[in-house]
XYZ file of C-alpha atoms in Angstrom:
734
model
C -0.150 0.003 0.126
C 1.293 3.734 -0.360
C 3.029 5.155 2.437
C 0.473 7.507 4.391
C 1.265 11.107 4.227
C 0.257 11.639 7.984
C 0.552 9.158 10.396
C -1.460 11.561 12.465
C -4.655 10.826 10.958
C -4.437 7.723 12.419
C -3.818 8.491 16.168
C -7.088 8.621 18.129
C -6.803 10.547 21.565
C -10.065 9.427 22.654
C -8.383 5.535 22.855
C -8.943 4.603 26.170
C -11.076 7.499 27.334
C -14.248 5.701 28.100
C -13.270 5.117 31.378
C -14.288 5.026 35.200
C -13.514 4.331 38.667
C -15.253 0.771 37.817
C -14.185 -0.080 34.912
C -11.369 0.849 32.832
C -10.977 0.811 28.823
C -7.435 2.505 29.479
C -8.206 5.399 32.196
C -6.409 7.537 29.700
C -6.998 11.214 28.891
C -7.107 12.839 25.149
C -3.611 14.971 25.981
C -2.571 17.834 23.417
C 1.141 17.649 23.910
C 4.608 17.264 22.944
C 6.606 14.157 23.058
C 7.649 13.933 26.814
C 6.072 17.142 27.569
C 7.077 18.959 30.737
C 2.791 20.345 30.351
C 0.071 18.175 28.953
C -3.389 19.764 27.886
C -6.371 18.021 27.891
C -10.202 19.428 27.413
C -12.079 19.140 30.804
C -15.861 18.021 31.091
C -15.850 17.500 34.831
C -13.563 18.036 38.087
C -11.470 15.501 39.812
C -9.388 12.888 38.679
C -11.726 11.648 35.814
C -11.533 15.114 34.319
C -12.766 14.113 30.524
C -15.738 11.929 29.936
C -15.725 11.330 25.930
C -19.579 11.348 26.063
C -20.328 14.684 27.925
C -21.832 17.422 26.107
C -20.302 20.191 28.120
C -16.851 21.617 28.497
C -15.664 23.296 31.309
C -12.103 24.361 29.839
C -8.918 22.990 28.656
C -6.745 21.297 31.555
C -2.807 22.311 32.022
C -2.323 18.798 33.640
C 0.328 16.745 34.967
C -1.520 13.724 35.745
C -0.097 10.667 34.950
C -2.722 8.422 36.160
C -6.116 8.981 37.887
C -5.214 6.671 40.351
C -2.155 8.915 41.225
C -4.195 12.602 40.559
C -2.900 15.964 39.228
C -0.662 18.460 40.307
C 0.401 22.186 39.157
C -2.877 22.353 37.229
C -4.787 24.721 36.115
C -8.095 25.401 32.951
C -8.295 28.056 30.539
C -12.029 28.867 29.368
C -13.402 31.374 27.061
C -16.695 33.171 27.454
C -19.307 35.977 26.322
C -22.023 37.677 28.298
C -22.997 37.345 31.448
C -19.722 36.478 34.067
C -19.989 33.294 35.628
C -16.887 31.966 36.880
C -16.904 28.362 38.489
C -16.197 25.142 36.687
C -20.386 24.125 36.516
C -21.235 27.520 36.079
C -19.140 28.454 32.973
C -19.354 25.212 31.368
C -20.715 25.174 27.813
C -22.235 22.649 25.285
C -19.868 21.449 22.527
C -19.886 18.855 20.267
C -17.118 16.167 20.315
C -17.793 14.770 16.682
C -17.463 18.907 15.442
C -14.225 19.201 17.650
C -10.577 18.371 16.590
C -8.374 16.233 18.946
C -4.735 15.823 17.880
C -1.576 15.554 19.592
C -0.528 18.909 18.479
C -4.065 20.629 18.203
C -7.530 21.407 19.658
C -10.356 23.131 18.447
C -13.663 23.051 19.747
C -17.097 25.293 19.351
C -18.480 26.506 22.820
C -21.717 26.539 21.549
C -23.464 28.883 24.208
C -20.736 31.528 23.975
C -20.796 31.211 19.912
C -17.025 31.465 20.573
C -14.153 29.034 18.688
C -11.568 27.651 21.065
C -8.027 26.423 19.505
C -4.798 25.511 21.298
C -1.732 24.043 20.050
C 1.140 22.928 22.940
C 4.662 23.089 23.029
C 7.013 21.125 25.527
C 6.141 23.683 28.541
C 3.891 26.308 26.916
C 0.477 26.586 24.968
C -0.517 29.187 22.404
C -4.722 29.586 22.666
C -6.537 31.499 19.844
C -9.885 32.066 20.796
C -12.518 33.361 18.032
C -15.386 35.513 19.452
C -18.130 36.793 18.035
C -17.365 40.639 16.448
C -19.511 42.451 19.062
C -20.947 41.754 22.922
C -18.739 40.797 26.028
C -15.940 38.608 25.910
C -13.160 37.424 28.469
C -10.752 34.445 29.070
C -10.767 32.898 32.377
C -7.810 30.729 34.114
C -8.905 28.795 37.175
C -6.086 26.773 39.308
C -6.765 23.549 40.979
C -7.567 23.314 44.679
C -4.539 24.832 46.822
C -2.574 28.056 47.672
C -2.346 30.122 44.892
C -1.168 33.696 43.845
C -2.368 35.732 40.875
C -0.891 39.210 39.635
C -2.133 41.228 36.718
C 0.629 43.325 35.667
C 1.065 46.943 34.737
C 0.584 46.536 31.320
C -2.544 45.230 31.740
C -1.699 42.725 28.699
C -0.224 39.888 30.867
C -0.771 37.782 33.851
C 1.375 35.863 36.291
C 1.120 33.706 39.015
C 1.549 30.070 40.817
C -0.534 27.360 41.985
C 0.095 24.720 44.757
C -2.164 22.214 43.763
C -1.251 18.922 44.649
C -2.057 15.401 45.414
C 0.996 14.358 46.892
C 4.888 13.805 46.279
C 5.409 17.339 46.258
C 7.903 18.952 49.083
C 7.710 22.232 50.647
C 7.945 24.997 48.551
C 6.699 23.674 45.416
C 4.652 25.231 43.053
C 3.708 25.667 39.199
C 3.992 28.905 37.850
C 2.657 30.535 35.011
C 2.910 33.369 32.750
C -0.051 34.342 30.525
C 0.455 37.175 27.941
C -1.957 38.502 25.797
C -2.401 39.889 22.381
C -4.135 42.825 23.501
C -4.957 45.151 26.658
C -7.874 43.778 29.171
C -10.472 46.699 29.297
C -11.336 44.841 32.842
C -10.510 42.069 34.974
C -11.361 40.465 38.215
C -9.790 37.934 40.493
C -11.812 35.202 42.152
C -12.517 32.310 44.590
C -15.523 30.056 43.775
C -18.086 32.561 44.096
C -15.858 35.196 45.566
C -15.252 37.953 43.075
C -12.567 40.593 43.643
C -12.779 43.520 40.981
C -9.491 45.354 39.276
C -7.144 43.826 41.902
C -3.529 44.136 40.481
C -2.768 40.887 43.098
C -4.780 38.648 45.241
C -3.000 34.991 47.349
C -5.136 32.824 48.632
C -6.996 28.948 48.117
C -7.549 28.362 44.382
C -7.338 32.028 43.079
C -7.802 32.459 39.800
C -8.685 35.681 37.253
C -11.055 36.397 34.307
C -10.275 39.166 31.973
C -12.337 41.162 30.176
C -12.137 42.875 26.561
C -15.541 44.271 25.542
C -15.865 44.015 21.820
C -13.324 42.242 20.452
C -14.035 42.699 16.513
C -12.872 40.579 13.847
C -9.757 39.609 14.832
C -9.282 36.450 17.142
C -7.861 37.236 20.823
C -4.377 35.031 21.139
C -2.592 34.333 24.612
C 0.397 32.859 25.248
C 0.762 30.838 28.511
C 4.122 29.323 29.676
C 4.477 26.926 33.003
C 7.410 26.336 35.003
C 8.418 24.483 38.461
C 10.905 26.931 39.048
C 9.619 30.549 39.074
C 7.835 33.400 37.183
C 11.016 34.498 35.496
C 11.784 30.713 34.227
C 8.338 30.669 32.901
C 8.899 33.878 30.811
C 12.087 32.320 29.786
C 10.169 29.055 28.437
C 7.673 31.244 26.778
C 10.433 33.062 25.031
C 12.669 29.814 24.119
C 9.163 27.845 22.522
C 7.105 30.394 21.136
C 8.482 34.008 21.320
C 7.012 35.626 18.483
C 5.952 32.436 16.432
C 2.407 32.987 14.964
C -0.325 30.710 16.072
C 0.011 28.630 12.838
C 3.680 28.436 12.789
C 3.619 26.975 16.511
C 1.090 24.405 15.291
C 3.071 23.622 12.048
C 6.448 22.933 14.514
C 4.187 20.780 16.921
C 2.399 18.812 13.777
C 6.420 18.378 12.088
C 7.216 17.008 15.936
C 4.630 14.301 15.972
C 4.932 13.325 12.280
C 8.461 12.514 13.238
C 7.871 10.615 16.620
C 5.134 8.196 15.159
C 7.682 8.048 11.800
C 9.835 5.665 13.926
C 7.839 2.734 12.961
C 6.139 2.723 9.482
C 3.409 0.544 9.269
C 2.221 -1.053 5.892
C -1.263 -2.566 6.227
C -4.482 -2.654 4.242
C -6.820 -2.633 7.594
C -7.094 0.948 8.597
C -8.618 0.060 11.896
C -5.526 -1.696 12.752
C -3.391 1.073 11.611
C -5.433 3.407 14.242
C -4.965 1.311 17.010
C -0.795 0.676 16.252
C -0.196 4.728 15.861
C -2.740 5.468 18.980
C -0.677 3.359 20.756
C 2.939 4.703 19.703
C 1.234 8.218 20.241
C 0.519 6.596 23.980
C 4.265 5.182 24.719
C 5.780 8.800 24.226
C 4.032 10.737 26.935
C 5.266 9.989 29.686
C 7.944 9.720 31.752
C 7.963 13.498 31.259
C 10.334 16.406 31.464
C 10.692 17.699 34.785
C 13.855 20.039 33.401
C 13.920 23.604 32.084
C 16.645 25.354 30.102
C 18.740 28.161 31.928
C 19.631 31.475 30.731
C 22.522 29.444 29.006
C 20.094 27.264 27.522
C 21.554 24.315 29.874
C 18.643 22.136 31.973
C 17.914 22.565 35.321
C 15.062 21.639 37.166
C 13.227 21.780 40.550
C 13.593 18.979 42.121
C 10.572 17.187 43.859
C 12.913 15.313 46.484
C 14.462 17.838 48.065
C 12.876 21.091 47.369
C 15.882 22.868 45.895
C 16.931 23.775 41.926
C 19.866 21.309 40.441
C 21.447 21.445 37.278
C 20.878 19.073 34.980
C 17.904 16.808 33.837
C 14.891 14.978 35.652
C 11.829 12.874 34.379
C 8.971 11.902 36.452
C 5.315 10.608 36.278
C 6.192 7.221 35.852
C 5.410 3.709 37.760
C 7.972 1.542 37.575
C 5.813 -1.722 38.084
C 3.953 -0.922 34.913
C 6.591 0.558 32.353
C 9.783 -1.809 33.135
C 8.049 -4.565 31.261
C 7.736 -2.750 27.746
C 8.125 0.516 27.451
C 11.757 1.126 28.554
C 12.786 -1.935 26.419
C 10.759 0.063 23.331
C 13.197 2.991 23.901
C 16.147 1.113 23.738
C 15.012 0.281 20.602
C 13.654 3.460 19.141
C 15.085 6.205 20.917
C 18.421 5.274 23.062
C 19.510 8.843 23.344
C 16.558 9.829 24.895
C 16.250 7.129 27.159
C 19.860 7.846 28.113
C 18.347 11.203 29.479
C 15.737 10.022 30.897
C 18.043 7.468 33.236
C 20.669 10.198 33.777
C 17.025 12.199 35.450
C 16.666 9.088 37.133
C 20.042 9.039 38.400
C 19.481 12.536 39.457
C 16.258 11.494 41.725
C 18.386 9.216 43.542
C 21.369 11.509 44.232
C 18.592 14.412 45.441
C 16.585 12.714 47.370
C 18.933 9.369 48.834
C 16.883 6.815 46.978
C 15.275 6.167 43.570
C 11.450 6.375 43.609
C 9.270 3.302 43.456
C 6.168 5.389 41.856
C 7.414 9.352 41.022
C 4.675 12.072 40.528
C 6.096 14.076 40.865
C 8.094 13.312 43.584
C 8.083 10.183 45.897
C 5.065 8.135 46.009
C 4.184 5.008 47.921
C 2.660 3.102 45.197
C 3.062 -0.594 44.018
C 5.714 -3.399 44.922
C 8.680 -4.204 43.503
C 11.715 -2.053 43.008
C 11.660 -2.185 38.998
C 13.595 0.660 38.521
C 16.214 -2.253 39.088
C 15.034 -3.566 35.968
C 14.892 -0.181 33.965
C 18.578 0.534 34.453
C 19.538 -3.244 33.965
C 17.589 -3.448 30.652
C 19.718 -0.175 29.555
C 23.104 -1.117 31.018
C 22.794 -4.916 28.627
C 21.536 -3.349 25.901
C 24.589 -1.140 25.846
C 22.667 2.152 26.396
C 25.214 4.803 27.140
C 25.288 8.682 28.479
C 24.041 8.269 32.197
C 26.382 7.348 34.988
C 25.720 3.749 35.744
C 27.686 3.556 38.408
C 26.195 6.094 40.723
C 22.898 4.117 38.947
C 24.425 0.918 40.843
C 24.958 2.358 43.712
C 21.151 3.492 44.446
C 19.887 -0.306 43.236
C 22.659 -1.780 45.812
C 20.462 0.661 48.180
C 17.588 -1.685 47.226
C 19.134 -5.246 47.811
C 20.451 -4.510 51.281
C 19.144 -1.445 53.115
C 15.985 -0.325 54.471
C 13.524 1.869 52.738
C 10.545 3.777 53.413
C 8.323 1.789 55.856
C 5.091 3.071 53.692
C 6.882 1.918 50.535
C 7.803 5.249 48.838
C 11.210 3.779 47.998
C 12.942 0.751 48.836
C 11.531 -2.469 50.050
C 8.728 -3.634 52.419
C 9.767 -6.395 54.566
C 13.711 -6.264 53.243
C 14.841 -7.662 56.511
C 12.790 -10.791 56.056
C 13.703 -10.945 52.500
C 17.312 -11.584 53.555
C 16.910 -13.636 56.617
C 14.543 -16.075 55.490
C 15.013 -15.402 51.704
C 11.095 -14.149 51.075
C 9.048 -11.571 52.657
C 6.956 -13.723 55.354
C 2.746 -13.465 55.103
C 2.363 -13.027 58.755
C 4.278 -9.523 59.023
C 3.686 -8.437 55.453
C 1.269 -7.829 53.417
C 1.440 -8.555 49.468
C 4.042 -10.786 50.844
C 4.181 -13.488 47.611
C 4.221 -10.301 45.166
C 7.113 -8.511 47.016
C 9.173 -11.905 47.115
C 8.778 -12.913 43.331
C 9.900 -8.864 42.636
C 12.374 -8.832 44.739
C 14.129 -12.348 43.490
C 13.730 -10.844 39.575
C 14.824 -7.342 40.474
C 17.973 -9.318 42.471
C 18.751 -10.718 39.307
C 18.582 -7.111 37.475
C 20.901 -5.834 39.455
C 23.550 -8.425 39.258
C 23.518 -7.934 35.905
C 24.613 -4.103 36.485
C 26.874 -5.302 38.736
C 28.756 -7.873 36.498
C 28.567 -5.557 33.701
C 30.529 -2.691 35.980
C 33.276 -5.463 36.999
C 31.668 -6.670 40.565
C 31.734 -10.002 40.243
C 31.054 -10.974 43.532
C 28.371 -8.761 44.528
C 26.651 -9.966 41.096
C 27.298 -13.777 42.596
C 25.712 -13.017 45.840
C 22.699 -11.244 44.077
C 22.461 -13.941 41.391
C 22.339 -16.615 44.364
C 19.166 -14.375 45.800
C 17.658 -14.581 42.596
C 16.614 -17.902 42.901
C 14.397 -17.599 46.088
C 11.486 -17.500 43.992
C 11.684 -21.115 44.747
C 10.491 -20.841 48.361
C 7.084 -19.620 47.686
C 6.005 -22.118 44.988
C 3.814 -25.021 46.888
C 3.596 -28.069 44.942
C 0.616 -29.294 46.669
C -1.565 -26.325 45.295
C 0.378 -25.989 42.053
C 0.763 -21.931 42.740
C 3.087 -19.563 44.205
C 1.832 -19.132 47.741
C 2.058 -16.877 50.862
C 4.448 -18.054 53.573
C 5.375 -17.675 57.372
C 7.981 -16.701 58.830
C 8.278 -20.186 60.846
C 8.080 -21.787 57.277
C 4.285 -22.780 57.367
C 1.839 -21.836 54.680
C -0.543 -18.867 54.885
C -3.934 -20.609 55.377
C -6.466 -20.687 53.856
C -5.617 -21.208 50.188
C -7.917 -20.072 47.625
C -6.611 -19.827 43.719
C -9.256 -17.243 42.798
C -8.544 -14.980 46.240
C -7.375 -11.525 44.819
C -5.277 -9.083 46.661
C -2.808 -9.954 49.484
C -0.193 -11.710 49.256
C -0.675 -10.724 45.507
C -1.207 -7.450 44.203
C -4.203 -6.738 41.885
C -4.755 -10.307 41.187
C -4.442 -13.612 42.700
C -2.620 -16.771 42.429
C -3.732 -17.588 38.616
C -2.110 -14.307 37.593
C 1.072 -13.900 39.897
C 2.687 -17.394 39.870
C 4.479 -16.343 36.485
C 6.731 -13.582 37.793
C 9.700 -15.157 37.124
C 11.063 -13.814 34.070
C 14.850 -14.219 34.825
C 14.706 -18.069 35.005
C 11.436 -19.622 33.290
C 12.994 -22.868 33.109
C 13.318 -23.060 36.438
C 10.115 -22.146 36.837
C 8.965 -24.995 34.198
C 11.036 -27.370 36.302
C 9.176 -26.257 39.348
C 5.755 -26.536 38.453
C 6.457 -30.203 37.118
C 8.317 -30.221 33.797
C 7.380 -28.972 30.190
C 4.030 -30.839 29.813
C 2.815 -29.584 33.290
C 3.790 -26.038 32.812
C 2.055 -25.925 29.359
C -1.063 -27.553 30.752
C -1.200 -25.084 33.437
C -0.791 -22.075 30.888
C -3.388 -23.620 28.957
C -5.363 -23.945 32.414
C -5.106 -20.383 32.982
C -6.607 -19.616 29.881
C -9.912 -22.054 29.794
C -10.498 -21.464 33.710
C -13.634 -19.537 34.074
C -12.835 -16.016 34.981
C -13.866 -16.318 38.948
C -12.399 -14.587 41.604
C -13.004 -13.753 45.376
C -12.670 -10.344 46.521
C -10.192 -11.052 49.420
C -8.542 -7.937 51.270
C -10.001 -5.286 48.749
C -13.870 -6.273 50.598
C -15.066 -5.048 46.749
C -15.152 -6.043 43.445
C -12.073 -3.834 41.986
C -12.053 -2.702 38.039
C -9.256 -5.487 37.381
C -11.663 -7.969 38.413
C -14.234 -6.575 36.282
C -12.352 -6.426 33.429
C -11.007 -9.796 33.496
C -14.418 -11.642 33.877
C -15.748 -8.906 30.681
C -13.251 -10.842 28.504
C -12.818 -14.136 26.953
C -9.695 -15.015 28.145
C -10.388 -16.719 31.571
C -8.147 -16.278 34.171
C -5.369 -14.696 31.977
C -6.209 -10.865 32.596
C -4.516 -8.735 30.244
C -6.219 -6.075 32.093
C -3.028 -5.825 34.250
C 0.692 -5.987 33.956
C 1.364 -9.420 35.958
C 0.332 -11.487 32.756
C 1.915 -9.277 30.500
C 4.822 -11.626 29.717
C 2.679 -15.180 30.397
C 1.967 -15.860 26.709
C 5.476 -15.703 26.008
C 6.082 -18.552 28.681
C 5.202 -20.675 25.816
C 8.279 -20.149 24.086
C 10.343 -21.135 27.077
C 8.607 -24.173 27.005
C 9.466 -24.741 23.723
C 6.009 -24.349 22.204
C 6.355 -21.011 20.098
C 2.834 -22.157 18.077
C 0.686 -21.561 21.650
C 2.364 -18.107 22.184
C 1.889 -17.258 18.332
C -1.832 -17.729 18.274
C -2.534 -16.611 21.942
C -0.550 -13.337 21.436
C -2.500 -12.690 18.008
C -5.250 -13.189 19.469
C -5.012 -10.307 22.324
C -4.293 -8.188 19.686
C -7.257 -8.524 17.799
C -9.477 -8.741 20.654
C -8.367 -6.756 23.231
C -7.166 -3.763 21.638
C -8.843 -1.672 19.307
C -8.534 2.382 18.227
C -10.986 3.306 20.811
C -9.549 0.987 23.916
C -7.932 -1.446 25.985
C -8.380 -4.293 28.357
C -7.417 -2.077 31.679
C -5.334 0.592 33.006
C -3.315 1.851 29.583
C -0.543 2.475 32.251
C 1.953 5.203 31.215
C 2.529 3.887 27.753
C 3.197 -0.238 28.775
C 0.002 -1.493 27.558
C 0.372 0.157 23.795
C 4.241 -0.592 24.387
C 3.052 -4.475 24.790
C 0.955 -4.116 21.652
C 3.564 -2.331 19.505
C 6.315 -4.573 20.371
C 4.137 -7.633 19.538
C 2.963 -6.221 16.638
C 6.454 -6.169 15.318
C 7.243 -10.014 16.446
C 9.183 -9.330 19.290
C 8.676 -9.074 23.261
C 11.525 -8.762 26.054
C 10.351 -11.559 27.986
C 13.063 -10.677 30.741
C 13.836 -7.158 30.471
C 17.397 -7.377 32.302
C 18.465 -9.547 29.677
C 19.752 -8.238 25.971
C 17.453 -10.588 23.756
C 13.812 -10.268 21.996
C 12.264 -13.218 22.077
C 9.912 -13.756 18.781
C 5.920 -13.975 18.507
C 3.954 -13.520 15.775
C 4.211 -10.094 13.610
C 0.544 -8.460 12.954
C 1.382 -6.401 9.768
C 2.917 -7.527 6.365
C 5.497 -4.945 6.301
C 6.630 -2.353 9.555
C 9.918 0.013 8.994
C 12.006 0.948 12.198
C 13.777 3.950 11.701
C 16.684 3.198 14.095
C 19.016 5.607 15.525
C 21.921 4.476 14.521
C 20.666 5.916 11.284
C 19.808 2.608 9.762
C 16.346 1.171 8.835
C 15.370 -2.410 9.960
C 12.355 -3.800 7.824
C 10.179 -6.479 9.688
C 7.986 -8.365 6.842
C 5.564 -11.172 6.788
C 4.772 -11.680 3.452
C 1.320 -12.609 2.637
C 0.331 -11.983 6.512
C -3.561 -12.399 6.852
C -5.541 -12.672 10.267
C -5.946 -16.324 9.617
C -1.862 -16.788 8.848
C -0.929 -16.183 12.791
C 1.330 -19.256 12.979
C 5.368 -18.739 11.978
C 7.029 -21.295 10.013
C 10.745 -19.999 9.667
C 11.952 -16.489 10.499
C 15.156 -15.144 9.045
C 17.603 -12.356 10.230
C 19.149 -10.641 7.090
C 18.331 -13.875 5.050
C 20.186 -16.263 7.498
C 17.485 -18.316 9.420
C 17.027 -17.838 13.116
C 17.525 -20.690 14.782
C 15.937 -20.376 18.068
C 13.431 -18.390 19.481
C 14.947 -15.581 20.316
C 17.223 -12.676 18.758
C 19.974 -10.791 20.692
C 19.292 -7.138 20.649
C 22.791 -6.188 18.864
C 22.103 -8.449 16.111
C 18.464 -6.909 15.530
C 20.090 -3.643 15.902
C 22.545 -4.424 13.326
C 20.443 -6.065 10.784
C 18.712 -4.932 7.836
C 15.366 -7.366 7.334
C 13.865 -9.410 9.999
C 11.517 -11.629 7.834
C 8.619 -13.992 9.408
C 7.208 -16.911 6.894
C 3.456 -17.041 7.900
C 1.407 -19.898 7.960
C -2.605 -20.649 8.530
C -1.439 -24.090 10.622
C 1.121 -24.783 13.226
C 4.217 -26.656 12.839
C 3.837 -28.536 16.487
C 7.337 -29.327 16.831
C 8.698 -28.911 20.593
C 11.848 -26.503 20.115
C 15.094 -27.906 21.983
C 16.018 -26.292 25.227
C 19.008 -24.570 23.835
C 17.372 -22.909 21.184
C 14.697 -21.008 23.856
C 15.087 -17.730 25.738
C 17.061 -16.908 28.163
C 16.789 -18.611 31.991
C 19.399 -17.948 34.287
C 19.507 -21.625 35.524
C 20.136 -22.689 31.656
C 23.138 -19.739 31.474
C-alpha cells in the first residue's frame, strides 16, 4: 500500500478515555502535548481525577495537567476557558455545550466550538507552554478565564494590562515544601477590565490576590473580527523561568507556526515505525498506541539562561543543574516501555535514565512511583530492571556507576516503611529468602519481584566489574523457589516459621498478591522460566498450567479488597479465562509458551490478544504510562522482551505485512511478513538478513545491526517442540 502522508491521521486521542472508577478501557486522557512534554493539556468536562468524559457534551475548559493516572492524581494544574456575556466563573456555571463530533483532537492541536458562547477555542502546545486562540463573536462581552486547582495560589495582573503571572500549589502528593507550578499568560491586546476570584467570591480590579484557588478573568469588551490570542508558559522553578520558557518555545511565532512545528514533531515521532497494512483499524490502533508510548515519563527540567537544563527537585525542594523526568510507575513500565525506548530512541532513554539517577542523588533513593516526587504505590523496586535492561543493551550517556549504588541500596538497606522507596520487608527477605506473610501484606508479590530485581541488579554489577556482588545477588534471585507450593500448584504466601498461609484459594485476589490472585501472579519469574518450568513439574505440566489459565472461567474472590475492583471486572468481561490482560502481572505469560518450546501457542494467543483486546477506541484495562500500548507495539512487530535485564528479544507473531523501524543508528530495520493475514497467525521460519534464526530469540545487538527481519507465516502450526538450547534466556540454563 502507498505510504501514508500523515500518521497523525491514525492517532485517536480518545483511545482508552471511556473509563470510570469501576471499569477501565485505558483510564487515559486525550492529551494534547509534545512528546515527553513537561505540561500536557486536555479538555475538561468535569472536575476530579476523571476529568474528561468522552460522552459528556459540556466543556469546562482546557486543563494544563500533569496527571499520569487517575489513581495518582494531578498537580500544578489549572483550567483555561473562554466566555461571552454574563460573567460566570465556577466550573459548573461557566461550562458550555460543545460537539465532540465536530471538534478536533490531535496530539498537536485542539479545536472546539463553545455553542453557548458562539466562540471557537483553539490550542496548540509546546513542551512547557501553549498557544491559545479564541474567536469570539465580533460584538458583545468577551473574556478569558484561568482557574487553578485546589490549593494555595497567587495571581498578579501586571501593569501592562496585557499579561498575568501566578502560581498554584495544587497537588495530590509527592511534592515538598515550596513546590509550585508557576505560569505566565501573555495576551495580544490590553484588558478592558479584570477580576480575581475564588469560587463565587469575586474581587474587581485587584492587581494581586493570594489565597486558595485564586483564578482570574480578563475582559476585552467587543473583540472585533480578529481572534484573541494568549501565550501561556509553565515552570516549576519561577515566574522568570516561565517567561524564559515562553520566549524559547513560542517567542514571536504565530499560532500557525507553532502548530506546524508541533505537527512536524509528532510526524517524526510517529514515523519511527512506518507500518504498511490494508486494515485501517489496525493502523489506527497501532499509531494511537505509539502516541501513548511517547507521553510519559515527562520532562521536569527547563533551560536556564544559557540553555542548559536545570530543574526544581520534588525530592529535596531545591533547584539543581541537569535533567529530571517524572510521572512513571516502574511496576508497569519496566516490562515493555523502556525496552521499546532502547530500540527506537536510545539517546532519549539515556537522558531519562540520567534523570532518575539525579532523582536518587537528590532524594537519597530511587523512586518507586514518581509523581512528581516519591509516591507509595505498588511493589518491587523495578527501576532495577529499567537500569539493568539499559546497561545490558548497551545504552550509554548516563551515570551507570551512580545508578548501581542506588540499586544496591534496594538490595540491602531498609527504605521507607510506607513503600515510597526501597523494599518493604527487606529484613525478612534477607533473613528468610522471602517476605513473610504474617508480617507483611502482599508478601508473594514482593518476594517474587525482589528475586527478579536482584537478578537485574546482578546484571548491572557484572557489567560494571563487581563479580562478587553479582554472584551474591544471583544466588538470591533463586529465592522464588521458596514460595512455590507443589500441593496447590501455585506461588503461595509463607509465614516466618516456614508454614504456608492458610486458607489457600486460587481465586482470591489481593494480599499476598497484588491486583490479582495466584493464577495471575505465579508466573513472575521472567529471569528463569526454565527453573519455573521445572518447579511446576516439567514442560507438559507447565504448558497444561498455561492452558488452564486461559481456559479456567474468570472467577474471583474479592479477598482483602472487600469489593470488586475494576481489574476483576475487566478480566470477567474478557474471554481469556484467568489471563487478565487488564493488568501487568500476566503481560509476559503468553511468551512463556516459548520458554517451554511451544512457540505456536505463543503465536496464536498473542495474536488473539492483539485482535480482541486492542482497538482504536480502547484497551483491556489501565493503559499505565505507555505500558499497555508498548506491549501492543512490540507484539505487533513480532518481538517481545520476555526478561527485561537480558539483551534479547523473544519472537512472536507479527501483525503486519511490513513495518520499517527508523533506528537511531541511521539504519532502517524492515520487519516483513509477506502475505500475512488474520488467518496466518503461525510462523514457519524466521530469517534475519536472510539467515535462518535457529532459536526463539534474537540478541539485541543483532537486531540493531540487521536490515531485515522476515517472518514466513502459515495458517496452521508446525507443532515441533523446540529444543532447550534454542529457547529464550533462563538464568538456570545460562
